[in-house]
Amino acid sequence: MQKKWWMESVGYQIYPKSFYDSNHDGIGDIKGIYEKLDYLNHLGVNLIWICPFYDSPMDDNGYDVRDFYNVYSEFGTLEDVKELITKAHGLGIKVVMDFVLNHTSDEHPWFIESRKAKNNPYRDYYIWHDGKMVDDKKVEPTNWGSFFGGSCWNYDELTDSYYMKIFSDKMPDLNWKNPKVRQEMIDVGKWWLELGIDGFRIDAVSHLDRARLIDIKNQKDKYPLDWTKFSNLPKVHDYLKILNESLFKPYDVLTIGEVGGQATIEEAKKYAGFESNELSMVFNFDHNWCNNLFDITNPKKLKTNVVDLKKTFDKWQKAFATDGWMPLNWLNHDQPRLMSQYGDYKYPLESGKMLATALHMMRGTPFVYQGEEIGMTNYPFEDVNDFDDISSRATYIYELEKTPDDPVRALKVASLRSRDNARTAMQWSKDLYGGFSLEEPKISNNRNYKRINVASQLNNNNSLLNHYKKLIDLRRFSAYKDIITYGAYEQIDIENEDLYIYKRILDDKVLLIINSFSKKKLTYDMSHFEITNIVISNYKDQKLKNKTLILRAFESIVFEIKESL
Ligand code: NOJ
């Protein structure tokens, strides 16, 4: 296996709008990231992934790109980006940016041209189709649903035809079959790499190919959402091989594809196996929903399915054990907050540290999502107008259609799953607006910032923040660096409903990682192991009686061990 810098890195994901507002206009910005680089350096990360900062009308917070060669003015300027890259590099921090290949904004000049006429030179940059006649009425070419609700086609009067858009109406899908589109995107990529970017997180990459335009058989929904119509189809791999050959390989950059589209292990390996010549790694989301979130409205009733979660980790760790690499992340800007999803509000410190250890000791490149390191929580939405996110509003409408006389239920369900939970203002201090800005944030600002913030945790050795710092330090600089980075992963006791236990093994070194997902007192038989060191833990001491380990609420310990037969 060829070792790469990104295998030995720890990443941090930044959502620019809500990270830090340097010019105090209520919106985060690039200079804000610049100002906080010292904090990130102190935390120990050496790789940042910044969500889109391209010029955009912000229908989907920047994933709807209007100009790939420019910066959204409220975030700053190209000069700011250059300064950010220079400072980051000076600190040894690599910079990865979002690369949006699947769609543009409908305000992008290519789309403005494309709409104009059927014979416009840009027509084939997008996926246009005539409507279909059903009972003398013109309807969409297929009944396929889109991710953000409704049809995946939008009607355009100008040429009396439909364009495909699997996200919002304002995000028309690019036509990757067109070699000109591929070349345009290669040019965009080159331009940013020449500017000094170290790699890309590639948005919605699994969707670049489409199935044949045949209706989905479904009596229930008018526009059923069937991922297989536009996910992980064969041509995606051809396109990625082209991008790899002409862009990724020559610049030797890190590429992390977002393959949320229910990719199987086989698919994921095609994308990111060492021999695949496509991407360096792929994010999957299988571990994000291992609870009963989709069946409840009361957050207090949320219950993690620990065995499901463990099996999910096991599946992916085994799949990428030798011939590929994977990122490790608990959440991103599209998921609820970790503390609200798998943590426990009564034991925030213990459960937060345990979750961090459980993830960071696995094999792969860990990514911390902004605010995760201080245990930020979901936002208490009170009204549908509190949602900024287009898909949260769509979820609310969808749920309301199910129970029109119970808007409270619809709001609760949409709130629990809302992507806005992760997009609230970063909580830097107990000052007004959590130290995010001096101006009232234009995004939600969780009122618990007085209790949960960076400043109060920075100098507290026992804080969650410092636990993250210790984990990062262990991985990057300690005597355990090699085993944590490259050691083999082996899960034990997989059916245990409370404990997630795995080993990392390198040569004759073994680490045993024990994580309790329960608030109950538990025991674990340690008679097969000889403990040689305690590497990190979330309680001051350990309770071991006659070779039986007694675990308190959410206790987590990493032992160095020798196995006795
Ligand atoms: C995935 C991104 O993570 C999400 O935020 C966005 O809405 C969609 N792709 C569309 O770009």
Coordinates of C-alpha atoms and ligand atoms in Angstrom, one line a residue:
M1 CA 0.0 0.0 0.0
Q2 CA 1.3 3.4 -1.0
K3 CA 1.1 5.7 2.1
K4 CA -0.4 9.1 1.4
W5 CA -0.4 12.3 3.5
W6 CA -4.2 12.2 3.8
M7 CA -4.1 8.8 5.5
E8 CA -2.2 10.4 8.3
S9 CA -4.4 13.5 8.6
V10 CA -7.3 14.6 10.7
G11 CA -9.8 16.7 8.9
Y12 CA -12.3 19.4 10.1
Q13 CA -15.3 20.4 8.1
I14 CA -16.4 24.0 7.9
Y15 CA -19.7 25.4 6.9
P16 CA -18.7 28.9 6.0
K17 CA -22.0 30.6 6.6
S18 CA -22.1 29.6 10.3
F19 CA -18.4 29.3 11.3
Y20 CA -17.3 32.8 12.2
D21 CA -18.4 36.2 11.1
S22 CA -15.3 38.5 10.8
N23 CA -17.0 41.6 9.5
H24 CA -20.0 41.3 11.8
D25 CA -22.8 41.4 9.2
G26 CA -24.5 38.3 10.7
I27 CA -23.0 35.8 8.2
G28 CA -19.8 33.8 8.5
D29 CA -17.1 34.4 6.0
I30 CA -13.7 33.4 4.6
K31 CA -11.8 35.9 6.7
G32 CA -13.7 34.4 9.7
I33 CA -12.1 31.0 8.8
Y34 CA -8.7 32.7 8.4
E35 CA -9.1 34.2 11.9
K36 CA -9.9 30.8 13.4
L37 CA -7.1 28.9 11.7
D38 CA -5.0 29.2 14.9
Y39 CA -7.8 27.5 16.8
L40 CA -7.9 24.7 14.3
N41 CA -4.2 24.4 14.5
H42 CA -4.4 24.3 18.3
L43 CA -7.0 21.5 18.0
G44 CA -4.5 19.6 15.9
V45 CA -6.3 19.1 12.6
N46 CA -4.2 19.4 9.5
L47 CA -6.9 19.3 6.8
I48 CA -9.9 21.4 6.4
W49 CA -12.9 20.8 4.1
I50 CA -14.8 24.0 3.4
C51 CA -18.4 23.7 2.1
P52 CA -19.1 25.7 -1.1
F53 CA -18.1 29.4 -1.2
Y54 CA -18.7 29.9 -4.9
D55 CA -20.9 32.8 -6.1
S56 CA -24.4 31.6 -5.7
P57 CA -28.0 32.8 -5.2
M58 CA -28.0 30.5 -2.1
D59 CA -31.1 28.5 -2.9
D60 CA -29.2 25.5 -1.3
N61 CA -26.6 27.4 0.6
G62 CA -24.0 27.5 -2.1
Y63 CA -24.5 24.1 -3.6
D64 CA -26.3 26.0 -6.4
V65 CA -23.3 27.6 -8.1
R66 CA -23.8 30.7 -10.3
D67 CA -20.1 31.2 -11.0
F68 CA -17.4 28.5 -10.4
Y69 CA -14.7 31.1 -10.7
N70 CA -15.8 33.5 -8.1
V71 CA -16.6 33.8 -4.4
Y72 CA -20.0 34.6 -2.9
S73 CA -19.7 38.3 -2.1
E74 CA -21.1 37.9 1.4
F75 CA -18.4 35.4 2.2
G76 CA -15.6 37.6 0.8
T77 CA -13.3 37.7 -2.2
L78 CA -10.9 35.5 -4.1
E79 CA -8.1 37.4 -2.4
D80 CA -9.5 36.3 0.9
V81 CA -9.4 32.7 -0.3
K82 CA -5.8 33.0 -1.4
E83 CA -4.8 34.5 1.9
L84 CA -6.6 31.7 3.7
I85 CA -4.8 29.0 1.7
T86 CA -1.4 30.7 2.3
K87 CA -2.0 30.9 6.1
A88 CA -3.3 27.4 6.3
H89 CA -0.4 26.0 4.4
G90 CA 1.9 28.0 6.7
L91 CA 0.4 26.1 9.6
G92 CA 0.7 22.8 7.8
I93 CA -3.1 22.6 7.1
K94 CA -4.3 21.4 3.7
V95 CA -7.4 22.9 2.2
V96 CA -10.1 20.9 0.5
M97 CA -13.1 22.6 -1.1
D98 CA -16.4 21.3 -2.3
F99 CA -16.6 20.5 -6.0
V100 CA -20.2 20.5 -7.3
L101 CA -20.4 18.4 -10.5
N102 CA -24.0 17.3 -10.7
H103 CA -25.7 20.6 -11.1
T104 CA -25.4 24.4 -11.3
S105 CA -27.7 27.2 -10.3
D106 CA -30.4 28.1 -12.8
E107 CA -28.7 31.5 -12.7
H108 CA -25.5 30.1 -14.1
P109 CA -24.7 31.6 -17.5
W110 CA -24.7 28.1 -19.1
F111 CA -28.2 27.5 -18.0
I112 CA -29.4 31.0 -18.9
E113 CA -28.1 30.2 -22.4
S114 CA -29.4 26.7 -22.4
R115 CA -33.0 27.8 -21.7
K116 CA -33.1 30.2 -24.6
A117 CA -33.7 27.9 -27.5
K118 CA -33.6 24.2 -28.4
N119 CA -30.7 24.9 -30.8
N120 CA -28.7 27.0 -28.3
P121 CA -25.1 25.8 -28.2
Y122 CA -25.5 25.3 -24.4
R123 CA -28.7 23.4 -24.7
D124 CA -26.9 20.0 -24.2
Y125 CA -25.1 21.2 -21.1
Y126 CA -28.3 20.2 -19.2
I127 CA -30.8 17.4 -19.5
W128 CA -33.9 18.6 -21.4
H129 CA -36.8 16.6 -22.5
D130 CA -40.3 17.1 -24.0
G131 CA -43.2 16.4 -21.8
K132 CA -45.4 13.3 -22.1
M133 CA -49.0 13.3 -23.1
V134 CA -51.3 11.6 -20.6
D135 CA -55.0 11.9 -21.1
D136 CA -54.5 14.9 -23.4
K137 CA -52.5 16.7 -20.8
K138 CA -48.8 17.4 -20.9
V139 CA -46.9 16.0 -17.9
E140 CA -43.3 15.4 -16.9
P141 CA -41.3 13.0 -19.0
T142 CA -41.2 10.5 -16.1
N143 CA -42.8 10.4 -12.7
W144 CA -39.5 10.3 -10.8
G145 CA -39.3 12.3 -7.5
S146 CA -36.5 14.6 -6.5
F147 CA -34.6 14.6 -3.2
F148 CA -36.1 17.9 -2.1
G149 CA -39.7 16.9 -2.8
G150 CA -41.9 16.9 -5.9
S151 CA -40.9 15.9 -9.4
C152 CA -37.3 15.7 -10.6
W153 CA -38.4 17.7 -13.7
N154 CA -39.2 21.3 -13.9
Y155 CA -41.2 22.8 -16.7
D156 CA -39.8 25.8 -18.7
E157 CA -42.3 27.8 -20.7
L158 CA -39.7 29.4 -22.9
T159 CA -39.1 26.2 -25.0
D160 CA -42.1 24.3 -23.7
S161 CA -39.9 21.5 -22.3
Y162 CA -38.7 20.1 -19.0
Y163 CA -35.2 20.1 -17.5
M164 CA -34.1 17.5 -15.0
K165 CA -33.2 18.6 -11.4
I166 CA -32.8 16.0 -8.8
F167 CA -32.4 18.6 -6.0
S168 CA -34.3 22.0 -6.2
D169 CA -36.0 23.7 -9.1
K170 CA -33.1 26.2 -9.1
M171 CA -30.5 23.4 -9.5
P172 CA -30.7 22.1 -13.0
D173 CA -28.6 18.9 -13.5
L174 CA -25.6 19.0 -15.8
N175 CA -25.5 16.6 -18.7
W176 CA -22.3 14.6 -18.1
K177 CA -22.8 12.7 -21.4
N178 CA -21.7 15.9 -23.1
P179 CA -17.9 16.0 -23.4
K180 CA -18.0 19.8 -23.3
V181 CA -19.5 19.7 -19.8
R182 CA -16.7 17.3 -18.7
Q183 CA -14.1 19.6 -20.1
E184 CA -15.6 22.7 -18.4
M185 CA -15.5 21.0 -15.1
I186 CA -12.0 19.8 -15.6
D187 CA -11.1 23.4 -16.3
V188 CA -12.8 24.6 -13.1
G189 CA -10.9 22.0 -11.1
K190 CA -7.6 22.9 -12.6
W191 CA -8.2 26.6 -12.0
W192 CA -8.7 26.0 -8.2
L193 CA -5.8 23.6 -8.0
E194 CA -3.6 26.2 -9.6
L195 CA -4.8 28.6 -6.9
G196 CA -3.4 26.2 -4.3
I197 CA -6.3 24.0 -3.2
D198 CA -5.2 20.6 -2.1
G199 CA -8.2 18.6 -3.1
F200 CA -11.9 18.2 -3.4
R201 CA -14.9 16.9 -1.6
I202 CA -17.0 16.0 -4.5
D203 CA -20.6 16.7 -4.1
A204 CA -23.4 14.2 -5.1
V205 CA -20.8 12.3 -7.2
S206 CA -22.9 9.1 -7.4
H207 CA -25.6 10.9 -9.4
L208 CA -23.8 11.8 -12.6
D209 CA -25.5 9.1 -14.7
R210 CA -29.2 8.5 -15.3
A211 CA -31.2 5.4 -15.9
R212 CA -33.5 5.0 -18.9
L213 CA -36.5 7.4 -18.7
I214 CA -39.1 4.9 -17.7
D215 CA -41.8 5.6 -15.1
I216 CA -41.5 4.1 -11.6
K217 CA -44.3 1.7 -10.7
N218 CA -45.8 3.1 -7.5
Q219 CA -49.4 3.6 -6.7
K220 CA -48.8 5.6 -3.5
D221 CA -46.8 8.7 -4.5
K222 CA -47.3 10.9 -7.4
Y223 CA -43.5 11.4 -7.7
P224 CA -41.8 8.5 -6.0
L225 CA -38.2 8.9 -5.0
D226 CA -36.2 6.0 -6.4
W227 CA -32.5 6.5 -5.9
T228 CA -31.6 3.8 -8.4
K229 CA -32.8 6.1 -11.2
F230 CA -29.9 8.4 -10.7
S231 CA -27.4 6.8 -8.4
N232 CA -24.3 4.7 -8.9
L233 CA -25.0 3.9 -12.5
P234 CA -22.2 2.6 -14.8
K235 CA -21.2 5.8 -16.6
V236 CA -20.3 7.6 -13.3
H237 CA -17.2 5.4 -13.2
D238 CA -16.3 6.3 -16.7
Y239 CA -16.6 10.0 -15.9
L240 CA -14.6 9.7 -12.8
K241 CA -11.8 7.9 -14.6
I242 CA -11.6 10.7 -17.0
L243 CA -11.5 13.3 -14.2
N244 CA -8.8 11.2 -12.5
E245 CA -6.7 11.0 -15.6
S246 CA -6.8 14.6 -16.5
L247 CA -7.2 16.3 -13.1
F248 CA -6.8 14.3 -9.9
K249 CA -3.7 12.3 -10.9
P250 CA -1.6 15.0 -12.5
Y251 CA -2.0 17.2 -9.4
D252 CA -1.9 14.2 -7.0
V253 CA -4.8 15.6 -5.0
L254 CA -7.1 14.2 -2.3
T255 CA -10.6 13.5 -3.5
I256 CA -13.4 12.5 -1.3
G257 CA -16.7 11.6 -3.0
E258 CA -20.0 11.9 -1.4
V259 CA -21.8 8.7 -2.4
G260 CA -24.9 9.0 -0.3
G261 CA -26.9 7.2 -2.9
Q262 CA -27.2 4.0 -1.0
A263 CA -23.9 2.8 -2.5
T264 CA -23.1 -0.9 -1.8
I265 CA -19.6 -1.9 -0.7
E266 CA -18.9 -3.2 -4.2
E267 CA -19.8 0.2 -5.6
A268 CA -17.8 2.1 -3.0
K269 CA -14.8 0.0 -3.8
K270 CA -15.2 0.8 -7.5
Y271 CA -15.0 4.5 -6.5
A272 CA -12.3 4.3 -4.0
G273 CA -10.4 1.1 -4.2
F274 CA -6.6 1.6 -4.4
E275 CA -6.7 0.3 -8.0
S276 CA -9.8 2.1 -9.1
N277 CA -8.2 5.2 -10.5
E278 CA -11.2 7.2 -9.5
L279 CA -11.3 8.8 -6.0
S280 CA -9.2 8.7 -2.8
M281 CA -12.1 7.8 -0.6
V282 CA -15.9 8.1 -0.3
F283 CA -18.2 9.3 2.4
N284 CA -21.1 7.0 3.1
F285 CA -24.0 7.6 5.5
D286 CA -25.0 4.1 6.6
H287 CA -24.0 4.8 10.2
N288 CA -25.9 8.1 10.4
W289 CA -29.4 6.7 11.0
C290 CA -28.9 3.7 13.3
N291 CA -31.8 4.7 15.6
N292 CA -35.6 5.1 15.5
L293 CA -35.5 8.7 14.3
F294 CA -37.8 8.0 11.4
D295 CA -40.6 6.6 13.6
I296 CA -40.8 9.1 16.4
T297 CA -41.6 12.7 17.2
N298 CA -40.3 12.8 20.7
P299 CA -36.5 13.3 21.0
K300 CA -36.6 11.8 24.5
K301 CA -37.7 8.5 22.9
L302 CA -34.7 8.3 20.6
K303 CA -32.8 5.1 21.0
T304 CA -29.6 4.1 19.3
N305 CA -29.6 0.6 17.7
V306 CA -26.1 -0.2 18.9
V307 CA -25.8 -3.6 17.2
D308 CA -26.9 -2.1 13.9
L309 CA -24.4 0.7 14.3
K310 CA -21.6 -1.7 15.1
K311 CA -22.4 -4.0 12.2
T312 CA -22.4 -1.0 9.9
F313 CA -19.0 0.1 11.1
D314 CA -17.8 -3.5 10.8
K315 CA -19.0 -3.9 7.3
W316 CA -17.2 -0.7 6.1
Q317 CA -14.0 -1.3 8.1
K318 CA -13.7 -4.8 6.7
A319 CA -14.4 -3.7 3.1
F320 CA -11.7 -1.2 3.2
A321 CA -9.2 -3.2 5.3
T322 CA -6.5 -3.6 2.7
D323 CA -7.3 -2.3 -0.7
G324 CA -8.8 1.1 -0.1
W325 CA -9.1 3.9 2.4
M326 CA -12.1 5.6 4.0
P327 CA -13.0 8.7 5.8
L328 CA -14.4 8.5 9.4
N329 CA -17.1 11.0 10.3
W330 CA -20.0 11.1 12.7
L331 CA -21.9 13.8 10.9
N332 CA -21.7 16.6 8.4
H333 CA -23.8 19.7 7.4
D334 CA -26.7 17.4 6.2
Q335 CA -27.3 15.5 9.5
P336 CA -28.6 16.2 12.9
R337 CA -26.0 17.0 15.7
L338 CA -24.1 14.0 17.1
M339 CA -24.9 14.8 20.7
S340 CA -28.7 14.9 19.8
Q341 CA -28.5 11.8 17.6
Y342 CA -26.4 9.3 19.6
G343 CA -25.3 11.2 22.6
D344 CA -27.0 11.6 26.0
Y345 CA -28.0 15.0 27.3
K346 CA -27.7 13.8 30.9
Y347 CA -24.2 12.6 30.2
P348 CA -22.9 15.0 27.6
L349 CA -19.3 14.8 28.6
E350 CA -19.1 11.1 29.0
S351 CA -21.2 10.2 26.0
G352 CA -19.5 12.9 23.8
K353 CA -16.0 11.6 24.7
M354 CA -17.0 8.0 24.2
L355 CA -18.5 8.7 20.7
A356 CA -15.3 10.6 19.8
T357 CA -13.1 7.8 20.9
A358 CA -15.2 5.1 19.2
L359 CA -14.8 6.9 15.9
H360 CA -11.3 8.2 16.1
M361 CA -9.7 4.9 17.0
M362 CA -11.0 3.2 13.8
R363 CA -9.0 2.9 10.6
G364 CA -9.4 5.8 8.2
T365 CA -9.2 9.6 8.1
P366 CA -11.3 11.2 10.8
F367 CA -13.3 14.4 10.1
V368 CA -14.6 16.6 12.9
Y369 CA -17.7 18.6 11.9
Q370 CA -17.6 22.2 13.3
G371 CA -19.0 22.3 16.8
E372 CA -18.9 18.5 17.3
E373 CA -15.8 19.0 19.4
I374 CA -17.7 21.0 22.0
G375 CA -20.9 18.9 21.9
M376 CA -23.2 21.3 20.1
T377 CA -26.8 20.1 20.0
N378 CA -29.9 20.2 17.7
Y379 CA -31.8 23.5 17.5
P380 CA -35.2 23.9 19.2
F381 CA -37.2 24.8 16.1
E382 CA -40.6 26.4 17.0
D383 CA -42.0 27.2 13.6
V384 CA -41.6 26.1 10.0
N385 CA -40.3 29.6 9.3
D386 CA -37.3 28.8 11.5
F387 CA -36.1 26.5 8.7
D388 CA -33.6 28.0 6.3
D389 CA -33.0 24.7 4.6
I390 CA -35.1 24.0 1.5
S391 CA -35.2 20.3 2.2
S392 CA -36.3 20.7 5.8
R393 CA -39.2 22.8 4.6
A394 CA -40.0 20.1 2.0
T395 CA -40.0 17.4 4.8
Y396 CA -42.4 19.5 6.8
I397 CA -44.8 19.9 3.9
Y398 CA -44.5 16.1 3.2
E399 CA -45.2 15.2 6.8
L400 CA -48.1 17.7 7.0
E401 CA -49.8 16.1 4.0
K402 CA -49.8 12.8 6.0
T403 CA -51.5 14.4 9.1
P404 CA -53.0 17.7 7.9
D405 CA -54.7 18.3 11.3
D406 CA -51.4 17.8 13.3
P407 CA -48.9 20.5 12.3
V408 CA -47.1 20.0 15.6
R409 CA -46.2 16.5 14.7
A410 CA -45.0 17.5 11.3
L411 CA -42.8 20.2 12.8
K412 CA -41.3 17.8 15.3
V413 CA -40.5 15.2 12.7
A414 CA -39.0 17.8 10.3
S415 CA -37.0 19.3 13.2
L416 CA -35.5 16.1 14.4
R417 CA -34.2 15.4 10.9
S418 CA -33.5 18.9 9.8
R419 CA -30.2 19.7 8.2
D420 CA -30.4 23.1 9.9
N421 CA -29.5 21.5 13.2
A422 CA -25.9 21.3 12.0
R423 CA -25.9 24.7 10.5
T424 CA -26.5 26.9 13.5
A425 CA -23.9 29.5 14.4
M426 CA -20.7 28.1 15.9
Q427 CA -20.6 28.7 19.6
W428 CA -17.3 30.3 20.4
S429 CA -18.0 31.9 23.8
K430 CA -20.7 32.9 26.2
D431 CA -20.8 36.4 24.8
L432 CA -23.8 37.7 22.9
Y433 CA -24.6 35.5 19.9
G434 CA -22.1 32.9 21.2
G435 CA -19.2 35.1 20.0
F436 CA -20.1 34.2 16.4
S437 CA -20.8 37.8 15.4
L438 CA -21.5 41.1 17.0
E439 CA -24.5 41.4 14.8
E440 CA -27.6 39.2 15.2
P441 CA -26.8 36.1 13.1
K442 CA -28.8 35.6 10.0
I443 CA -28.8 31.9 10.7
S444 CA -30.1 30.2 13.9
N445 CA -28.1 30.7 17.0
N446 CA -28.7 28.0 19.6
R447 CA -29.5 29.6 23.0
N448 CA -27.4 27.1 24.9
Y449 CA -24.2 28.9 23.8
K450 CA -23.8 30.2 27.3
R451 CA -23.3 26.6 28.5
I452 CA -21.7 25.0 25.4
N453 CA -18.9 27.0 23.8
V454 CA -15.3 26.9 22.8
A455 CA -13.9 29.4 25.3
S456 CA -15.2 27.6 28.3
Q457 CA -13.6 24.3 27.2
L458 CA -10.3 25.5 25.8
N459 CA -8.5 25.6 29.2
N460 CA -10.4 22.9 30.9
N461 CA -8.3 19.8 30.6
N462 CA -11.3 17.6 31.3
S463 CA -13.5 19.1 28.5
L464 CA -14.9 17.4 25.4
L465 CA -12.8 19.8 23.3
N466 CA -9.6 18.7 25.0
H467 CA -10.6 15.0 24.6
Y468 CA -10.8 15.6 20.8
K469 CA -7.5 17.3 21.0
K470 CA -5.9 14.4 22.8
L471 CA -7.4 11.9 20.3
I472 CA -6.0 13.9 17.4
D473 CA -2.6 14.2 19.2
L474 CA -2.5 10.4 19.7
R475 CA -3.2 9.8 16.1
R476 CA -0.8 12.3 14.7
F477 CA 2.1 12.5 17.1
S478 CA 2.2 9.7 19.7
A479 CA 4.0 6.4 19.8
Y480 CA 0.6 4.9 18.8
K481 CA 0.6 6.9 15.5
D482 CA 1.3 3.9 13.3
I483 CA -1.1 1.5 14.9
I484 CA -3.9 4.0 15.0
T485 CA -3.4 5.0 11.4
Y486 CA -2.4 1.7 9.7
G487 CA -3.2 -1.1 12.2
A488 CA -5.8 -3.7 11.3
Y489 CA -9.3 -3.4 12.7
E490 CA -11.1 -6.3 14.4
Q491 CA -14.4 -6.1 16.1
I492 CA -15.2 -8.5 19.0
D493 CA -18.5 -9.4 20.7
I494 CA -20.5 -7.9 17.8
E495 CA -23.8 -9.0 19.2
N496 CA -23.3 -7.2 22.5
E497 CA -26.1 -4.6 22.7
D498 CA -24.2 -2.0 24.8
L499 CA -20.5 -2.3 24.2
Y500 CA -18.7 -1.5 21.0
I501 CA -15.4 -3.2 21.3
Y502 CA -12.6 -3.5 18.8
K503 CA -9.0 -4.1 18.5
R504 CA -6.3 -2.4 16.4
I505 CA -3.4 -4.6 15.6
L506 CA 0.0 -3.8 14.1
D507 CA 2.9 -6.3 14.3
D508 CA 3.0 -7.3 18.0
K509 CA 1.2 -4.3 19.3
V510 CA -2.5 -4.5 20.1
L511 CA -5.0 -1.8 21.2
L512 CA -8.3 -2.7 22.8
I513 CA -11.0 -0.1 22.5
I514 CA -14.0 -0.5 24.7
N515 CA -17.0 1.9 24.4
S516 CA -20.1 1.7 26.4
F517 CA -23.2 3.0 24.7
S518 CA -25.3 2.6 27.9
K519 CA -25.9 4.6 31.0
K520 CA -26.2 1.4 33.0
K521 CA -23.3 -0.1 34.9
L522 CA -21.8 -2.9 32.8
T523 CA -19.1 -5.5 33.3
Y524 CA -16.6 -7.0 30.8
D525 CA -14.4 -10.0 31.3
M526 CA -10.8 -9.0 30.8
S527 CA -9.2 -12.3 31.8
H528 CA -7.9 -12.9 28.2
F529 CA -5.9 -9.7 28.2
E530 CA -2.9 -8.4 30.0
I531 CA -3.2 -4.7 30.2
T532 CA 0.1 -2.9 29.5
N533 CA -1.1 0.7 29.3
I534 CA -4.1 2.9 29.4
V535 CA -3.9 5.1 26.3
I536 CA -7.0 7.3 26.8
S537 CA -10.2 7.1 28.7
N538 CA -13.2 9.3 29.7
Y539 CA -13.2 8.7 33.5
K540 CA -10.4 9.7 35.9
D541 CA -9.8 6.1 37.0
Q542 CA -10.7 2.6 35.9
K543 CA -12.6 0.0 37.9
L544 CA -11.1 -3.5 37.5
K545 CA -11.9 -6.2 40.0
N546 CA -10.6 -9.7 39.6
K547 CA -10.0 -9.2 35.9
T548 CA -13.6 -7.9 35.5
L549 CA -13.9 -4.4 34.1
I550 CA -16.7 -2.4 35.6
L551 CA -17.9 0.2 33.2
R552 CA -19.9 3.3 34.3
A553 CA -22.3 5.4 32.1
F554 CA -20.8 5.8 28.6
E555 CA -17.4 4.8 29.8
S556 CA -14.8 4.4 27.1
I557 CA -11.2 3.2 27.5
V558 CA -8.4 2.4 25.1
F559 CA -6.0 -0.2 26.5
E560 CA -2.7 -1.3 25.1
I561 CA -2.8 -5.1 25.8
K562 CA -1.0 -8.3 25.4
E563 CA -3.2 -11.3 24.6
S564 CA -2.8 -14.2 26.9
L565 CA -3.9 -17.5 25.5
Ligands
NOJ1 C1 -25.0 17.1 -0.9 C2 -24.7 18.2 0.0 O1 -24.0 17.8 1.1 C3 -26.0 18.9 0.3 O2 -25.9 19.8 1.3 C4 -26.6 19.4 -0.9 O3 -27.9 19.9 -0.7 C5 -26.7 18.4 -2.0 N1 -25.6 17.5 -2.2 C6 -26.9 19.0 -3.4 O4 -25.8 19.7 -3.8

